[in-house]
Amino acid sequence: MDFDVIVIGAGAAGMFAASIAAQRGKKVALIEHRSSPGEKIRISGGGRCNFTNLHTSPENFLSDNPHFCKSALSRYTPADFLALMHRYGIGWHEKHKGQLFCNDSAEQIITLLRNECATGKVYWFMPCKVGSVSHSKCKFVLATEAGELHSAKLVIATGGLSIPKTGASDFGYRVAKRFDHEIIPTRAGLVPLTFDLSQWQPFSALSGLSLPVEVHTCSNASERGKRVSFYEDLLFTHRGLSGPAILQISSYWQNKGSLDINLLPSINLGRALIEKKKQSKSQLGTSLESYLPKSLVQLWLKQSALWEEASTRKIAELNDQLLRNLGSTFHRWSLTPSGSEGYRKAEVTVGGVDTRQISQQTMESSKLPGLYFVGEVLDVTGWLGGYNFQWAWASGFACGSSV
Ligand SMILES: Cc1cc2nc3c(=O)[nH]c(=O)nc-3n(C[C@H](O)[C@H](O)[C@H](O)COP(=O)(O)OP(=O)(O)OC[C@H]3O[C@@H](n4cnc5c(N)ncnc54)[C@H](O)[C@@H]3O)c2cc1C
């Protein structure tokens, strides 16, 4: 069977690239090894898919080659995807910081993509496994469960390694290596962080507690020594920390170094306690509870005999220096994760096919013309908040409209 274009992987980027190429009159085959497409779309955003972010800009992405994503992002914007949603009458709402979600269900986005593929008469091979990929005489030859498929162009849209049960595989990286592409080392991103059991034991009692924080990487813990910070919610878990603040910083944390967490970023706690001292007759513990959750305060004060003893004394009896010191411990909680929950729980894979060997206009390989990579398989990783789907649409569009 001969095609103009074969796309491997029917996720967000693959379905979008296939539909755009097919609607330009190309004969396109789309191969998916699961029995249904777009599993990550289906489970994303709690079933409502955070499908884009209104504030998308290149600064919201991690890559070894940070300028690479600019061209594609500027040629297919959140407004373009919203126009497509509008054509299908899919309702949406903004939740937080420009994050857009479907009003009803993520399934609506999968249906949209399938309809766009149907409009272009894309040929589906699903479920279908690909055995080998070779290239000779300007043609790709794929040995698949459905027989041998041939095409002039091959698009790899097999995504990253996170959540294996959604169909994730290392197929894209293997094809890239086979055709002499470099791979930027991969690691789990947007993932909860874990700590040594003994170090974490006291904090596991706080499991389920959530509060707004500001989290920073220390210079020894982030990419190229850059200090990065996020102001979001943090969630205590049995094994460590999660919540948007931690998921965001986890993409920058390179399996070493410490994180600084400001547990009360909205005020200067030391100064507030010294002010409070002037009119309050309450004990230190009670005073702290007006700023921070009770369970956190109680656990915190147990960490030092001095604070434990001070906690039952009236705040007015305590000296300013003690209050300042105690305040700064909440503002600068420094801790070193031992690892992360890994690909099993990660929303994305950081790293991937090195973009220095890919055209930023078309997503075509400079090593082997006719070979393309789109979506998460590339070394382009978005922050939490709809950026990863926007990258899937933008890179899929760049490829689909030129392949
Ligand atoms: C739980 C979860 C929630 C998320 N929520 C959001 C969100 O709300 N907003 C957001 O922007 N991002 C979110 N993401 C990230 C987002 O889902 C991905 O970045 C995005 O799906 C990447 O699109 P892709 O098409 O490149 O890859 P994928 O969507 O992973 O698609 C790859 C496809 O290729 C198929 N495939 C793999 N190997 C083969 C093979 N050998 N042969 C044939 N087919 C193969 C897979 O089965 C899959 O269908 C979430 C991720 C997870 C895991």
GROMACS .gro file of C-alpha atoms and ligand atoms in nm:
model
  456
    1MET     CA    1   0.000   0.000   0.000
    2ASP     CA    2   0.138   0.337  -0.108
    3PHE     CA    3   0.076   0.670   0.065
    4ASP     CA    4   0.207   1.022   0.029
    5VAL     CA    5   0.240   1.050   0.407
    6ILE     CA    6   0.237   0.799   0.692
    7VAL     CA    7   0.188   0.932   1.046
    8ILE     CA    8   0.274   0.701   1.338
    9GLY     CA    9   0.085   0.781   1.662
   10ALA     CA   10  -0.277   0.899   1.681
   11GLY     CA   11  -0.240   1.136   1.976
   12ALA     CA   12  -0.298   1.510   1.970
   13ALA     CA   13  -0.008   1.599   1.738
   14GLY     CA   14  -0.042   1.297   1.507
   15MET     CA   15  -0.417   1.332   1.444
   16PHE     CA   16  -0.382   1.706   1.390
   17ALA     CA   17  -0.087   1.675   1.148
   18ALA     CA   18  -0.261   1.391   0.958
   19SER     CA   19  -0.587   1.588   0.919
   20ILE     CA   20  -0.412   1.904   0.793
   21ALA     CA   21  -0.199   1.713   0.540
   22ALA     CA   22  -0.500   1.508   0.422
   23GLN     CA   23  -0.715   1.819   0.379
   24ARG     CA   24  -0.444   1.952   0.144
   25GLY     CA   25  -0.513   1.652  -0.080
   26LYS     CA   26  -0.235   1.422   0.041
   27LYS     CA   27  -0.305   1.050   0.073
   28VAL     CA   28  -0.236   0.999   0.445
   29ALA     CA   29  -0.219   0.684   0.658
   30LEU     CA   30  -0.243   0.714   1.039
   31ILE     CA   31  -0.111   0.421   1.244
   32GLU     CA   32  -0.197   0.373   1.612
   33HIS     CA   33  -0.100   0.068   1.818
   34ARG     CA   34  -0.381   0.106   2.075
   35SER     CA   35  -0.739   0.025   1.984
   36SER     CA   36  -0.852   0.387   2.031
   37PRO     CA   37  -0.681   0.722   1.964
   38GLY     CA   38  -0.596   1.018   2.189
   39GLU     CA   39  -0.592   0.844   2.527
   40LYS     CA   40  -0.394   1.128   2.690
   41ILE     CA   41  -0.647   1.381   2.561
   42ARG     CA   42  -0.926   1.170   2.713
   43ILE     CA   43  -0.772   1.160   3.063
   44SER     CA   44  -0.629   1.513   3.060
   45GLY     CA   45  -0.756   1.800   3.274
   46GLY     CA   46  -0.962   1.567   3.494
   47GLY     CA   47  -1.159   1.453   3.184
   48ARG     CA   48  -1.214   1.810   3.056
   49CYS     CA   49  -0.880   1.859   2.873
   50ASN     CA   50  -0.690   2.181   2.936
   51PHE     CA   51  -0.652   2.214   2.559
   52THR     CA   52  -0.458   2.542   2.538
   53ASN     CA   53  -0.337   2.844   2.731
   54LEU     CA   54  -0.423   3.199   2.627
   55HIS     CA   55  -0.082   3.326   2.743
   56THR     CA   56   0.127   3.075   2.546
   57SER     CA   57   0.473   3.207   2.467
   58PRO     CA   58   0.813   3.043   2.413
   59GLU     CA   59   0.906   3.121   2.777
   60ASN     CA   60   0.655   2.855   2.888
   61PHE     CA   61   0.862   2.574   2.734
   62LEU     CA   62   1.179   2.388   2.833
   63SER     CA   63   1.420   2.279   2.561
   64ASP     CA   64   1.792   2.251   2.505
   65ASN     CA   65   1.729   2.475   2.203
   66PRO     CA   66   1.485   2.733   2.347
   67HIS     CA   67   1.427   2.936   2.027
   68PHE     CA   68   1.315   2.633   1.826
   69CYS     CA   69   0.946   2.645   1.924
   70LYS     CA   70   0.897   3.016   1.840
   71SER     CA   71   0.814   2.985   1.472
   72ALA     CA   72   0.553   2.708   1.502
   73LEU     CA   73   0.389   2.870   1.808
   74SER     CA   74   0.356   3.202   1.626
   75ARG     CA   75   0.199   3.043   1.317
   76TYR     CA   76  -0.065   2.842   1.504
   77THR     CA   77  -0.194   3.023   1.813
   78PRO     CA   78  -0.451   2.949   2.087
   79ALA     CA   79  -0.695   3.172   1.890
   80ASP     CA   80  -0.658   2.941   1.588
   81PHE     CA   81  -0.750   2.635   1.793
   82LEU     CA   82  -1.041   2.824   1.953
   83ALA     CA   83  -1.171   2.905   1.603
   84LEU     CA   84  -1.168   2.531   1.527
   85MET     CA   85  -1.351   2.455   1.855
   86HIS     CA   86  -1.607   2.721   1.761
   87ARG     CA   87  -1.674   2.551   1.425
   88TYR     CA   88  -1.763   2.235   1.617
   89GLY     CA   89  -1.969   2.424   1.876
   90ILE     CA   90  -1.754   2.297   2.166
   91GLY     CA   91  -1.803   2.507   2.479
   92TRP     CA   92  -1.504   2.605   2.693
   93HIS     CA   93  -1.413   2.813   2.995
   94GLU     CA   94  -1.103   2.974   3.146
   95LYS     CA   95  -1.009   2.830   3.485
   96HIS     CA   96  -0.692   2.993   3.609
   97LYS     CA   97  -0.402   3.187   3.453
   98GLY     CA   98  -0.526   3.153   3.092
   99GLN     CA   99  -0.592   2.777   3.113
  100LEU     CA  100  -0.883   2.678   2.885
  101PHE     CA  101  -1.092   2.364   2.952
  102CYS     CA  102  -1.387   2.201   2.771
  103ASN     CA  103  -1.720   2.269   2.945
  104ASP     CA  104  -1.836   1.911   2.896
  105SER     CA  105  -1.578   1.647   2.806
  106ALA     CA  106  -1.233   1.589   2.660
  107GLU     CA  107  -1.398   1.332   2.431
  108GLN     CA  108  -1.527   1.630   2.228
  109ILE     CA  109  -1.169   1.715   2.126
  110ILE     CA  110  -1.105   1.356   2.019
  111THR     CA  111  -1.426   1.362   1.812
  112LEU     CA  112  -1.318   1.694   1.658
  113LEU     CA  113  -0.981   1.548   1.556
  114ARG     CA  114  -1.139   1.229   1.418
  115ASN     CA  115  -1.386   1.438   1.214
  116GLU     CA  116  -1.103   1.654   1.080
  117CYS     CA  117  -0.924   1.334   0.973
  118ALA     CA  118  -1.247   1.204   0.813
  119THR     CA  119  -1.286   1.530   0.616
  120GLY     CA  120  -0.943   1.466   0.464
  121LYS     CA  121  -1.015   1.091   0.416
  122VAL     CA  122  -0.726   0.975   0.633
  123TYR     CA  123  -0.672   0.596   0.620
  124TRP     CA  124  -0.668   0.453   0.972
  125PHE     CA  125  -0.461   0.153   1.079
  126MET     CA  126  -0.575   0.086   1.439
  127PRO     CA  127  -0.485  -0.117   1.630
  128CYS     CA  128  -0.174  -0.183   1.428
  129LYS     CA  129   0.185  -0.247   1.539
  130VAL     CA  130   0.482  -0.130   1.335
  131GLY     CA  131   0.769  -0.378   1.327
  132SER     CA  132   1.044  -0.207   1.134
  133VAL     CA  133   1.103   0.117   0.946
  134SER     CA  134   1.353   0.141   0.662
  135HIS     CA  135   1.433   0.394   0.394
  136SER     CA  136   1.551   0.329   0.043
  137LYS     CA  137   1.521   0.502  -0.294
  138CYS     CA  138   1.351   0.805  -0.134
  139LYS     CA  139   1.074   0.587   0.014
  140PHE     CA  140   0.997   0.475   0.367
  141VAL     CA  141   0.902   0.110   0.402
  142LEU     CA  142   0.713   0.004   0.714
  143ALA     CA  143   0.660  -0.360   0.807
  144THR     CA  144   0.332  -0.356   1.001
  145GLU     CA  145   0.066  -0.597   1.125
  146ALA     CA  146  -0.145  -0.477   0.829
  147GLY     CA  147   0.129  -0.558   0.578
  148GLU     CA  148   0.399  -0.350   0.415
  149LEU     CA  149   0.323   0.024   0.384
  150HIS     CA  150   0.520   0.267   0.165
  151SER     CA  151   0.538   0.646   0.166
  152ALA     CA  152   0.757   0.933   0.058
  153LYS     CA  153   0.710   1.109   0.392
  154LEU     CA  154   0.702   0.970   0.745
  155VAL     CA  155   0.579   1.165   1.048
  156ILE     CA  156   0.671   1.039   1.395
  157ALA     CA  157   0.408   1.147   1.651
  158THR     CA  158   0.451   0.877   1.914
  159GLY     CA  159   0.482   1.116   2.213
  160GLY     CA  160   0.692   1.069   2.526
  161LEU     CA  161   0.732   0.800   2.791
  162SER     CA  162   0.489   0.911   3.059
  163ILE     CA  163   0.195   0.692   3.174
  164PRO     CA  164   0.279   0.369   2.986
  165LYS     CA  165  -0.081   0.242   3.008
  166THR     CA  166  -0.190   0.524   2.769
  167GLY     CA  167   0.018   0.367   2.491
  168ALA     CA  168   0.342   0.558   2.556
  169SER     CA  169   0.649   0.398   2.399
  170ASP     CA  170   1.010   0.476   2.313
  171PHE     CA  171   0.937   0.404   1.947
  172GLY     CA  172   0.997   0.764   1.833
  173TYR     CA  173   1.337   0.784   2.001
  174ARG     CA  174   1.440   0.451   1.844
  175VAL     CA  175   1.343   0.569   1.494
  176ALA     CA  176   1.527   0.898   1.555
  177LYS     CA  177   1.845   0.714   1.661
  178ARG     CA  178   1.815   0.474   1.370
  179PHE     CA  179   1.834   0.777   1.134
  180ASP     CA  180   2.128   0.940   1.321
  181HIS     CA  181   1.936   1.188   1.535
  182GLU     CA  182   2.064   1.289   1.878
  183ILE     CA  183   1.835   1.241   2.179
  184ILE     CA  184   1.845   1.493   2.465
  185PRO     CA  185   1.836   1.267   2.775
  186THR     CA  186   1.479   1.215   2.889
  187ARG     CA  187   1.334   1.237   3.240
  188ALA     CA  188   0.989   1.255   3.398
  189GLY     CA  189   0.839   1.606   3.412
  190LEU     CA  190   0.527   1.757   3.573
  191VAL     CA  191   0.559   1.484   3.834
  192PRO     CA  192   0.523   1.459   4.215
  193LEU     CA  193   0.855   1.460   4.406
  194THR     CA  194   0.950   1.205   4.671
  195PHE     CA  195   1.179   1.211   4.977
  196ASP     CA  196   1.373   0.962   5.186
  197LEU     CA  197   1.124   0.773   5.397
  198SER     CA  198   1.289   0.867   5.728
  199GLN     CA  199   1.323   1.236   5.630
  200TRP     CA  200   0.959   1.249   5.521
  201GLN     CA  201   0.802   1.045   5.801
  202PRO     CA  202   0.691   1.345   6.018
  203PHE     CA  203   0.543   1.530   5.719
  204SER     CA  204   0.345   1.231   5.592
  205ALA     CA  205   0.093   1.317   5.867
  206LEU     CA  206   0.009   1.630   5.662
  207SER     CA  207  -0.098   1.420   5.361
  208GLY     CA  208  -0.391   1.591   5.185
  209LEU     CA  209  -0.302   1.941   5.307
  210SER     CA  210  -0.283   2.203   5.032
  211LEU     CA  211  -0.167   2.567   5.051
  212PRO     CA  212  -0.042   2.839   4.814
  213VAL     CA  213   0.339   2.865   4.811
  214GLU     CA  214   0.627   3.004   4.611
  215VAL     CA  215   0.879   2.737   4.515
  216HIS     CA  216   1.230   2.802   4.380
  217THR     CA  217   1.500   2.580   4.240
  218CYS     CA  218   1.842   2.645   4.394
  219SER     CA  219   2.110   2.724   4.139
  220ASN     CA  220   2.259   2.373   4.178
  221ALA     CA  221   1.925   2.209   4.103
  222SER     CA  222   1.807   2.364   3.778
  223GLU     CA  223   1.891   2.373   3.412
  224ARG     CA  224   2.208   2.573   3.339
  225GLY     CA  225   2.213   2.704   3.697
  226LYS     CA  226   1.910   2.927   3.627
  227ARG     CA  227   1.691   2.998   3.931
  228VAL     CA  228   1.328   2.929   3.847
  229SER     CA  229   1.021   2.992   4.063
  230PHE     CA  230   0.645   2.925   4.059
  231TYR     CA  231   0.366   3.070   4.273
  232GLU     CA  232   0.099   2.797   4.288
  233ASP     CA  233  -0.063   2.548   4.528
  234LEU     CA  234   0.143   2.277   4.700
  235LEU     CA  235  -0.004   1.944   4.816
  236PHE     CA  236   0.145   1.720   5.087
  237THR     CA  237   0.127   1.347   5.005
  238HIS     CA  238   0.225   1.029   5.194
  239ARG     CA  239   0.550   1.000   4.998
  240GLY     CA  240   0.635   1.365   4.932
  241LEU     CA  241   0.504   1.675   4.760
  242SER     CA  242   0.269   1.733   4.469
  243GLY     CA  243   0.023   2.000   4.351
  244PRO     CA  244   0.074   2.250   4.067
  245ALA     CA  245   0.372   2.427   4.234
  246ILE     CA  246   0.568   2.102   4.264
  247LEU     CA  247   0.464   1.964   3.924
  248GLN     CA  248   0.589   2.285   3.762
  249ILE     CA  249   0.923   2.292   3.944
  250SER     CA  250   0.975   1.916   3.892
  251SER     CA  251   1.036   1.975   3.519
  252TYR     CA  252   1.335   2.195   3.612
  253TRP     CA  253   1.464   1.981   3.900
  254GLN     CA  254   1.743   1.766   3.759
  255ASN     CA  255   1.748   1.479   4.011
  256LYS     CA  256   1.992   1.670   4.229
  257GLY     CA  257   2.006   1.977   4.449
  258SER     CA  258   1.754   2.135   4.678
  259LEU     CA  259   1.434   2.336   4.649
  260ASP     CA  260   1.339   2.641   4.855
  261ILE     CA  261   0.973   2.673   4.946
  262ASN     CA  262   0.813   2.988   5.082
  263LEU     CA  263   0.513   2.850   5.273
  264LEU     CA  264   0.363   3.197   5.321
  265PRO     CA  265   0.455   3.412   5.021
  266SER     CA  266   0.181   3.672   5.070
  267ILE     CA  267   0.323   3.839   5.386
  268ASN     CA  268   0.642   3.881   5.591
  269LEU     CA  269   0.557   3.651   5.883
  270GLY     CA  270   0.826   3.774   6.126
  271ARG     CA  271   0.713   4.135   6.079
  272ALA     CA  272   0.345   4.038   6.109
  273LEU     CA  273   0.409   3.853   6.439
  274ILE     CA  274   0.601   4.148   6.584
  275GLU     CA  275   0.309   4.377   6.488
  276LYS     CA  276   0.061   4.131   6.639
  277LYS     CA  277   0.256   4.124   6.965
  278LYS     CA  278   0.149   4.484   7.034
  279GLN     CA  279  -0.225   4.409   7.065
  280SER     CA  280  -0.256   4.032   7.106
  281LYS     CA  281  -0.281   3.830   7.426
  282SER     CA  282  -0.280   3.497   7.240
  283GLN     CA  283  -0.015   3.226   7.250
  284LEU     CA  284   0.243   3.191   6.974
  285GLY     CA  285   0.084   2.870   6.838
  286THR     CA  286  -0.260   3.030   6.813
  287SER     CA  287  -0.114   3.343   6.651
  288LEU     CA  288   0.059   3.138   6.382
  289GLU     CA  289  -0.265   2.954   6.309
  290SER     CA  290  -0.421   3.279   6.188
  291TYR     CA  291  -0.171   3.272   5.897
  292LEU     CA  292  -0.104   2.903   5.832
  293PRO     CA  293  -0.296   2.571   5.860
  294LYS     CA  294  -0.312   2.440   6.218
  295SER     CA  295  -0.167   2.095   6.137
  296LEU     CA  296   0.136   2.254   5.968
  297VAL     CA  297   0.194   2.497   6.258
  298GLN     CA  298   0.175   2.219   6.518
  299LEU     CA  299   0.418   1.999   6.329
  300TRP     CA  300   0.655   2.289   6.262
  301LEU     CA  301   0.680   2.394   6.626
  302LYS     CA  302   0.768   2.038   6.729
  303GLN     CA  303   1.085   2.054   6.520
  304SER     CA  304   1.277   2.252   6.782
  305ALA     CA  305   1.265   2.232   7.163
  306LEU     CA  306   1.295   2.614   7.177
  307TRP     CA  307   0.986   2.669   6.958
  308GLU     CA  308   0.790   2.394   7.125
  309GLU     CA  309   0.848   2.560   7.457
  310ALA     CA  310   0.766   2.905   7.310
  311SER     CA  311   0.447   2.784   7.141
  312THR     CA  312   0.242   2.785   7.464
  313ARG     CA  313   0.375   3.123   7.579
  314LYS     CA  314   0.197   3.448   7.504
  315ILE     CA  315   0.334   3.609   7.190
  316ALA     CA  316   0.380   3.937   7.382
  317GLU     CA  317   0.641   3.765   7.605
  318LEU     CA  318   0.861   3.654   7.315
  319ASN     CA  319   1.148   3.857   7.182
  320ASP     CA  320   1.144   3.999   6.828
  321GLN     CA  321   1.449   3.801   6.715
  322LEU     CA  322   1.284   3.467   6.796
  323LEU     CA  323   0.971   3.571   6.601
  324ARG     CA  324   1.182   3.688   6.306
  325ASN     CA  325   1.382   3.363   6.303
  326LEU     CA  326   1.072   3.149   6.328
  327GLY     CA  327   0.905   3.350   6.047
  328SER     CA  328   1.200   3.303   5.816
  329THR     CA  329   1.190   2.923   5.859
  330PHE     CA  330   0.842   2.927   5.703
  331HIS     CA  331   0.962   3.158   5.427
  332ARG     CA  332   1.264   2.947   5.341
  333TRP     CA  333   1.197   2.577   5.383
  334SER     CA  334   1.491   2.415   5.208
  335LEU     CA  335   1.461   2.048   5.120
  336THR     CA  336   1.621   1.797   4.887
  337PRO     CA  337   1.397   1.548   4.706
  338SER     CA  338   1.535   1.196   4.671
  339GLY     CA  339   1.354   1.141   4.340
  340SER     CA  340   1.020   1.162   4.165
  341GLU     CA  341   0.721   0.932   4.114
  342GLY     CA  342   0.868   0.867   3.766
  343TYR     CA  343   0.701   0.811   3.429
  344ARG     CA  344   0.420   0.617   3.596
  345LYS     CA  345   0.278   0.944   3.734
  346ALA     CA  346   0.444   1.208   3.511
  347GLU     CA  347   0.232   1.423   3.280
  348VAL     CA  348   0.520   1.478   3.037
  349THR     CA  349   0.866   1.368   2.932
  350VAL     CA  350   1.138   1.634   2.944
  351GLY     CA  351   1.403   1.593   2.670
  352GLY     CA  352   1.358   1.397   2.348
  353VAL     CA  353   1.461   1.431   1.983
  354ASP     CA  354   1.720   1.710   1.959
  355THR     CA  355   1.557   2.000   1.774
  356ARG     CA  356   1.888   2.125   1.634
  357GLN     CA  357   1.848   1.864   1.360
  358ILE     CA  358   1.485   1.960   1.283
  359SER     CA  359   1.348   2.248   1.074
  360GLN     CA  360   1.158   2.490   1.297
  361GLN     CA  361   0.932   2.586   1.002
  362THR     CA  362   0.828   2.234   0.892
  363MET     CA  363   0.943   1.987   1.164
  364GLU     CA  364   1.138   1.800   0.894
  365SER     CA  365   1.466   1.627   0.973
  366SER     CA  366   1.781   1.782   0.831
  367LYS     CA  367   1.945   1.438   0.860
  368LEU     CA  368   1.692   1.258   0.643
  369PRO     CA  369   1.458   1.472   0.427
  370GLY     CA  370   1.107   1.326   0.429
  371LEU     CA  371   1.123   1.232   0.798
  372TYR     CA  372   0.929   1.455   1.043
  373PHE     CA  373   0.882   1.467   1.423
  374VAL     CA  374   0.590   1.642   1.595
  375GLY     CA  375   0.457   1.686   1.949
  376GLU     CA  376   0.608   1.558   2.270
  377VAL     CA  377   0.861   1.322   2.108
  378LEU     CA  378   1.064   1.638   2.037
  379ASP     CA  379   1.274   1.808   2.303
  380VAL     CA  380   1.006   2.071   2.369
  381THR     CA  381   0.822   2.049   2.704
  382GLY     CA  382   0.552   2.288   2.816
  383TRP     CA  383   0.463   2.403   3.165
  384LEU     CA  384   0.149   2.275   3.332
  385GLY     CA  385  -0.160   2.462   3.206
  386GLY     CA  386  -0.245   2.369   2.845
  387TYR     CA  387   0.094   2.450   2.691
  388ASN     CA  388   0.170   2.091   2.593
  389PHE     CA  389  -0.145   2.055   2.386
  390GLN     CA  390  -0.077   2.395   2.226
  391TRP     CA  391   0.265   2.259   2.125
  392ALA     CA  392   0.099   1.946   1.981
  393TRP     CA  393  -0.140   2.162   1.770
  394ALA     CA  394   0.131   2.409   1.662
  395SER     CA  395   0.394   2.149   1.567
  396GLY     CA  396   0.124   1.931   1.403
  397PHE     CA  397   0.008   2.229   1.198
  398ALA     CA  398   0.364   2.327   1.092
  399CYS     CA  399   0.425   1.972   0.970
  400GLY     CA  400   0.080   1.902   0.824
  401SER     CA  401   0.074   2.219   0.619
  402SER     CA  402   0.411   2.160   0.456
  403VAL     CA  403   0.463   1.783   0.441
  404LIG     C1  404  -0.255   1.246   3.295
  404LIG     C2  405  -0.213   1.352   3.195
  404LIG     C3  406  -0.281   1.472   3.190
  404LIG     C4  407  -0.241   1.571   3.101
  404LIG     N1  408  -0.311   1.687   3.097
  404LIG     C5  409  -0.275   1.783   3.008
  404LIG     C6  410  -0.353   1.901   2.996
  404LIG     O1  411  -0.460   1.915   3.058
  404LIG     N2  412  -0.307   1.997   2.910
  404LIG     C7  413  -0.193   1.982   2.835
  404LIG     O2  414  -0.157   2.072   2.759
  404LIG     N3  415  -0.121   1.868   2.843
  404LIG     C8  416  -0.160   1.769   2.925
  404LIG     N4  417  -0.088   1.653   2.931
  404LIG     C9  418   0.026   1.636   2.837
  404LIG    C10  419  -0.030   1.602   2.697
  404LIG     O3  420  -0.123   1.496   2.710
  404LIG    C11  421   0.083   1.559   2.601
  404LIG     O4  422   0.186   1.653   2.601
  404LIG    C12  423   0.027   1.545   2.461
  404LIG     O5  424  -0.073   1.444   2.459
  404LIG    C13  425   0.138   1.508   2.363
  404LIG     O6  426   0.078   1.483   2.238
  404LIG     P1  427   0.150   1.384   2.135
  404LIG     O7  428   0.052   1.368   2.023
  404LIG     O8  429   0.286   1.430   2.104
  404LIG     O9  430   0.167   1.247   2.212
  404LIG     P2  431   0.055   1.151   2.272
  404LIG    O10  432  -0.070   1.224   2.299
  404LIG    O11  433   0.121   1.078   2.382
  404LIG    O12  434   0.023   1.050   2.152
  404LIG    C14  435   0.114   0.954   2.108
  404LIG    C15  436   0.035   0.843   2.042
  404LIG    O13  437   0.125   0.753   1.980
  404LIG    C16  438   0.087   0.621   2.008
  404LIG     N5  439   0.203   0.535   1.995
  404LIG    C17  440   0.311   0.529   2.078
  404LIG     N6  441   0.398   0.438   2.031
  404LIG    C18  442   0.346   0.386   1.917
  404LIG    C19  443   0.388   0.288   1.825
  404LIG     N7  444   0.504   0.224   1.840
  404LIG     N8  445   0.308   0.258   1.720
  404LIG    C20  446   0.189   0.322   1.703
  404LIG     N9  447   0.143   0.414   1.788
  404LIG    C21  448   0.221   0.449   1.894
  404LIG    C22  449   0.028   0.629   2.149
  404LIG    O14  450  -0.055   0.519   2.177
  404LIG    C23  451  -0.046   0.761   2.141
  404LIG    O15  452  -0.177   0.745   2.092
  404LIG    C24  453  -0.128   1.551   3.015
  404LIG    C25  454  -0.061   1.428   3.020
  404LIG    C26  455  -0.102   1.329   3.107
  404LIG    C27  456  -0.029   1.198   3.108
   0.00000   0.00000   0.00000
